[in-house]
Amino acid sequence: MTTSRRPLIAGNWKMNGLAASMAQLGGMIAGVDSVVPRIDLMIFPPATLVAAFASRARGSRIGIGGQDCHVQADGPFTGDLSAEMLADAGAQAVIVGHSERRVGHCETCAVVQAKVLAAWRAGLMAIVCIGETQAERAAGSTLDIIGRQIAQSLPYKAPARDLTIAYEPIWAIGSGLTPTLEEIAQVHQSIRASVVARFGGEGENMRLLYGGSVKAANAAAILHLENVDGALIGGASLAARDFLAIAATYR
Ligand code: 13P
């Protein structure tokens, strides 16, 4: 049943990237022919670069998105950005609930769910991140944590084309550590069962990404697991060569 899901390779640049980084986006656009046509590619630059990146990538296979959005469309929220603003700048998607937002900015599952609705209101696809801490994994509660995050962070109804879930174990982010292939497969199977139970056929068609220390060296094994429909990549998405090498593991 994996055939109807188009894999997505997404690069989350986090707080990295200056105007000069346009050269890396240019390199991705120039090299994208080496990537099989059946997969989607997206880059999530810092907000300062969304408009310029979207303009540069227009007409290419690379979509551009934002890394977070406010729940409201506008108003007195100094320093925040709305989903409407991201869409206006040319974004097609937004990441919500990344652990660096949940932990660093005290975002609850309820806030994440409201951000998904804000993304949809603005016509953006939402990538919702979930994942356990090292202590939670050690305690054997990973599947419980994931189940709770799915139950509380996702809206009641969800069309598969507007929602992507990224499983990012917090301890695997930027650490060079990853769960074993069996562990990734187990969590993704559990997420699939949850979203199918909740959303039926839409849950079957929903893309489930893995994120956390994905590199060209480990990408092929991870991306070929059942119920892994792509990756959300941090550090290895900053350079065109690394990003394209991961995408090229699809044949
Ligand atoms: P790394 O690929 O740098 O581990 O980051 C993963 C991540 O947090 C993507 O959102």
PDB file of C-alpha atoms in Angstrom, residues 56-192:
ATOM      1  CA  ARG A  56      14.378  31.458  -7.069  1.00  0.00           C
ATOM      2  CA  ALA A  57      12.756  28.007  -6.882  1.00  0.00           C
ATOM      3  CA  ARG A  58       9.593  28.962  -8.761  1.00  0.00           C
ATOM      4  CA  GLY A  59       9.080  26.608 -11.702  1.00  0.00           C
ATOM      5  CA  SER A  60      11.596  24.098 -10.321  1.00  0.00           C
ATOM      6  CA  ARG A  61      10.881  20.812  -8.533  1.00  0.00           C
ATOM      7  CA  ILE A  62      11.929  22.256  -5.187  1.00  0.00           C
ATOM      8  CA  GLY A  63       9.169  23.600  -2.950  1.00  0.00           C
ATOM      9  CA  ILE A  64       9.823  26.122  -0.189  1.00  0.00           C
ATOM     10  CA  GLY A  65       8.318  26.260   3.283  1.00  0.00           C
ATOM     11  CA  GLY A  66       8.518  28.012   6.643  1.00  0.00           C
ATOM     12  CA  GLN A  67       9.760  26.509   9.923  1.00  0.00           C
ATOM     13  CA  ASP A  68       6.954  27.718  12.210  1.00  0.00           C
ATOM     14  CA  CYS A  69       3.910  29.973  12.186  1.00  0.00           C
ATOM     15  CA  HIS A  70       1.726  31.794  14.667  1.00  0.00           C
ATOM     16  CA  VAL A  71      -1.817  30.586  15.292  1.00  0.00           C
ATOM     17  CA  GLN A  72      -3.380  33.948  14.362  1.00  0.00           C
ATOM     18  CA  ALA A  73      -3.468  35.456  10.869  1.00  0.00           C
ATOM     19  CA  ASP A  74      -2.320  38.911  12.062  1.00  0.00           C
ATOM     20  CA  GLY A  75      -2.230  41.072  15.158  1.00  0.00           C
ATOM     21  CA  PRO A  76      -0.067  42.347  17.998  1.00  0.00           C
ATOM     22  CA  PHE A  77       2.471  39.489  18.153  1.00  0.00           C
ATOM     23  CA  THR A  78       5.891  41.096  17.931  1.00  0.00           C
ATOM     24  CA  GLY A  79       8.435  38.940  16.182  1.00  0.00           C
ATOM     25  CA  ASP A  80       5.963  36.292  15.039  1.00  0.00           C
ATOM     26  CA  LEU A  81       4.955  35.290  11.521  1.00  0.00           C
ATOM     27  CA  SER A  82       1.560  34.045  10.385  1.00  0.00           C
ATOM     28  CA  ALA A  83       0.891  31.222   7.979  1.00  0.00           C
ATOM     29  CA  GLU A  84      -0.703  33.809   5.688  1.00  0.00           C
ATOM     30  CA  MET A  85       2.575  35.761   5.638  1.00  0.00           C
ATOM     31  CA  LEU A  86       4.522  32.629   4.725  1.00  0.00           C
ATOM     32  CA  ALA A  87       2.047  31.844   1.947  1.00  0.00           C
ATOM     33  CA  ASP A  88       2.270  35.441   0.756  1.00  0.00           C
ATOM     34  CA  ALA A  89       6.062  35.074   0.599  1.00  0.00           C
ATOM     35  CA  GLY A  90       5.684  32.011  -1.636  1.00  0.00           C
ATOM     36  CA  ALA A  91       5.804  29.177   0.919  1.00  0.00           C
ATOM     37  CA  GLN A  92       3.844  26.012   0.164  1.00  0.00           C
ATOM     38  CA  ALA A  93       4.228  24.353   3.549  1.00  0.00           C
ATOM     39  CA  VAL A  94       5.190  24.931   7.161  1.00  0.00           C
ATOM     40  CA  ILE A  95       6.804  22.768   9.834  1.00  0.00           C
ATOM     41  CA  VAL A  96       4.937  22.863  13.148  1.00  0.00           C
ATOM     42  CA  GLY A  97       5.722  21.313  16.495  1.00  0.00           C
ATOM     43  CA  HIS A  98       9.423  20.725  15.913  1.00  0.00           C
ATOM     44  CA  SER A  99      10.957  19.647  19.224  1.00  0.00           C
ATOM     45  CA  GLU A 100      13.127  22.770  19.137  1.00  0.00           C
ATOM     46  CA  ARG A 101       9.828  24.724  19.293  1.00  0.00           C
ATOM     47  CA  ARG A 102       8.056  22.379  21.700  1.00  0.00           C
ATOM     48  CA  VAL A 103      10.975  22.384  24.148  1.00  0.00           C
ATOM     49  CA  GLY A 104      12.631  25.741  23.495  1.00  0.00           C
ATOM     50  CA  HIS A 105       9.392  27.716  23.177  1.00  0.00           C
ATOM     51  CA  CYS A 106       7.124  25.691  25.479  1.00  0.00           C
ATOM     52  CA  GLU A 107       4.728  24.723  22.684  1.00  0.00           C
ATOM     53  CA  THR A 108       2.072  22.275  23.806  1.00  0.00           C
ATOM     54  CA  CYS A 109       0.304  19.729  21.615  1.00  0.00           C
ATOM     55  CA  ALA A 110      -2.787  21.988  21.719  1.00  0.00           C
ATOM     56  CA  VAL A 111      -0.756  24.876  20.292  1.00  0.00           C
ATOM     57  CA  VAL A 112       0.677  22.590  17.620  1.00  0.00           C
ATOM     58  CA  GLN A 113      -2.817  21.489  16.638  1.00  0.00           C
ATOM     59  CA  ALA A 114      -3.931  25.124  16.357  1.00  0.00           C
ATOM     60  CA  LYS A 115      -0.917  25.811  14.156  1.00  0.00           C
ATOM     61  CA  VAL A 116      -1.914  22.991  11.811  1.00  0.00           C
ATOM     62  CA  LEU A 117      -5.310  24.637  11.411  1.00  0.00           C
ATOM     63  CA  ALA A 118      -3.600  27.997  10.852  1.00  0.00           C
ATOM     64  CA  ALA A 119      -1.443  26.430   8.139  1.00  0.00           C
ATOM     65  CA  TRP A 120      -4.512  25.019   6.378  1.00  0.00           C
ATOM     66  CA  ARG A 121      -6.361  28.326   6.684  1.00  0.00           C
ATOM     67  CA  ALA A 122      -3.504  29.854   4.675  1.00  0.00           C
ATOM     68  CA  GLY A 123      -3.429  27.005   2.156  1.00  0.00           C
ATOM     69  CA  LEU A 124      -0.159  25.505   3.413  1.00  0.00           C
ATOM     70  CA  MET A 125       0.678  21.833   3.900  1.00  0.00           C
ATOM     71  CA  ALA A 126       1.675  21.181   7.525  1.00  0.00           C
ATOM     72  CA  ILE A 127       4.531  18.932   8.610  1.00  0.00           C
ATOM     73  CA  VAL A 128       3.883  17.980  12.237  1.00  0.00           C
ATOM     74  CA  CYS A 129       6.900  16.769  14.207  1.00  0.00           C
ATOM     75  CA  ILE A 130       6.643  14.254  17.028  1.00  0.00           C
ATOM     76  CA  GLY A 131       9.259  12.285  18.937  1.00  0.00           C
ATOM     77  CA  GLU A 132      10.422  11.012  22.290  1.00  0.00           C
ATOM     78  CA  THR A 133      13.282  12.055  24.560  1.00  0.00           C
ATOM     79  CA  GLN A 134      16.136   9.734  25.400  1.00  0.00           C
ATOM     80  CA  ALA A 135      14.697   9.195  28.891  1.00  0.00           C
ATOM     81  CA  GLU A 136      11.317   8.260  27.421  1.00  0.00           C
ATOM     82  CA  ARG A 137      12.923   5.753  25.084  1.00  0.00           C
ATOM     83  CA  ALA A 138      14.997   4.300  27.900  1.00  0.00           C
ATOM     84  CA  ALA A 139      11.831   3.945  29.975  1.00  0.00           C
ATOM     85  CA  GLY A 140      10.163   2.000  27.158  1.00  0.00           C
ATOM     86  CA  SER A 141       7.438   4.608  26.696  1.00  0.00           C
ATOM     87  CA  THR A 142       8.223   5.690  23.118  1.00  0.00           C
ATOM     88  CA  LEU A 143       5.029   4.310  21.571  1.00  0.00           C
ATOM     89  CA  ASP A 144       2.891   5.812  24.344  1.00  0.00           C
ATOM     90  CA  ILE A 145       4.480   9.240  23.876  1.00  0.00           C
ATOM     91  CA  ILE A 146       4.088   9.067  20.102  1.00  0.00           C
ATOM     92  CA  GLY A 147       0.469   7.965  20.459  1.00  0.00           C
ATOM     93  CA  ARG A 148      -0.301  10.829  22.804  1.00  0.00           C
ATOM     94  CA  GLN A 149       1.394  13.382  20.549  1.00  0.00           C
ATOM     95  CA  ILE A 150      -0.601  12.122  17.558  1.00  0.00           C
ATOM     96  CA  ALA A 151      -3.840  12.171  19.528  1.00  0.00           C
ATOM     97  CA  GLN A 152      -3.301  15.707  20.795  1.00  0.00           C
ATOM     98  CA  SER A 153      -1.343  17.480  18.027  1.00  0.00           C
ATOM     99  CA  LEU A 154      -3.437  16.537  15.002  1.00  0.00           C
ATOM    100  CA  PRO A 155      -6.807  18.025  14.097  1.00  0.00           C
ATOM    101  CA  TYR A 156      -9.923  15.898  14.177  1.00  0.00           C
ATOM    102  CA  LYS A 157      -9.980  15.493  10.396  1.00  0.00           C
ATOM    103  CA  ALA A 158      -6.941  15.547   8.164  1.00  0.00           C
ATOM    104  CA  PRO A 159      -6.614  15.258   4.390  1.00  0.00           C
ATOM    105  CA  ALA A 160      -3.426  13.353   3.536  1.00  0.00           C
ATOM    106  CA  ARG A 161      -2.276  15.930   1.005  1.00  0.00           C
ATOM    107  CA  ASP A 162      -2.336  18.692   3.655  1.00  0.00           C
ATOM    108  CA  LEU A 163      -0.653  16.828   6.487  1.00  0.00           C
ATOM    109  CA  THR A 164       2.708  15.097   6.786  1.00  0.00           C
ATOM    110  CA  ILE A 165       4.022  13.621  10.017  1.00  0.00           C
ATOM    111  CA  ALA A 166       7.720  13.637  10.864  1.00  0.00           C
ATOM    112  CA  TYR A 167       8.976  11.218  13.510  1.00  0.00           C
ATOM    113  CA  GLU A 168      12.046  12.835  15.015  1.00  0.00           C
ATOM    114  CA  PRO A 169      13.432  11.193  18.158  1.00  0.00           C
ATOM    115  CA  ILE A 170      14.735  14.202  20.091  1.00  0.00           C
ATOM    116  CA  TRP A 171      17.940  12.400  21.054  1.00  0.00           C
ATOM    117  CA  ALA A 172      18.709  11.641  17.392  1.00  0.00           C
ATOM    118  CA  ILE A 173      18.566  15.281  16.272  1.00  0.00           C
ATOM    119  CA  GLY A 174      22.016  16.633  15.506  1.00  0.00           C
ATOM    120  CA  SER A 175      23.655  13.907  17.603  1.00  0.00           C
ATOM    121  CA  GLY A 176      24.834  11.479  14.950  1.00  0.00           C
ATOM    122  CA  LEU A 177      22.770   8.830  16.739  1.00  0.00           C
ATOM    123  CA  THR A 178      19.767   7.108  15.188  1.00  0.00           C
ATOM    124  CA  PRO A 179      17.399   4.431  16.394  1.00  0.00           C
ATOM    125  CA  THR A 180      17.997   0.999  14.872  1.00  0.00           C
ATOM    126  CA  LEU A 181      16.166   0.242  11.641  1.00  0.00           C
ATOM    127  CA  GLU A 182      13.883  -2.083  13.606  1.00  0.00           C
ATOM    128  CA  GLU A 183      13.061   0.699  16.062  1.00  0.00           C
ATOM    129  CA  ILE A 184      12.288   3.185  13.268  1.00  0.00           C
ATOM    130  CA  ALA A 185      10.113   0.606  11.517  1.00  0.00           C
ATOM    131  CA  GLN A 186       8.264  -0.147  14.748  1.00  0.00           C
ATOM    132  CA  VAL A 187       7.481   3.510  15.459  1.00  0.00           C
ATOM    133  CA  HIS A 188       6.410   4.199  11.869  1.00  0.00           C
ATOM    134  CA  GLN A 189       4.168   1.131  11.915  1.00  0.00           C
ATOM    135  CA  SER A 190       2.605   2.419  15.122  1.00  0.00           C
ATOM    136  CA  ILE A 191       2.093   5.914  13.651  1.00  0.00           C
ATOM    137  CA  ARG A 192       0.523   4.373  10.536  1.00  0.00           C
TER     138      ARG A 192
END
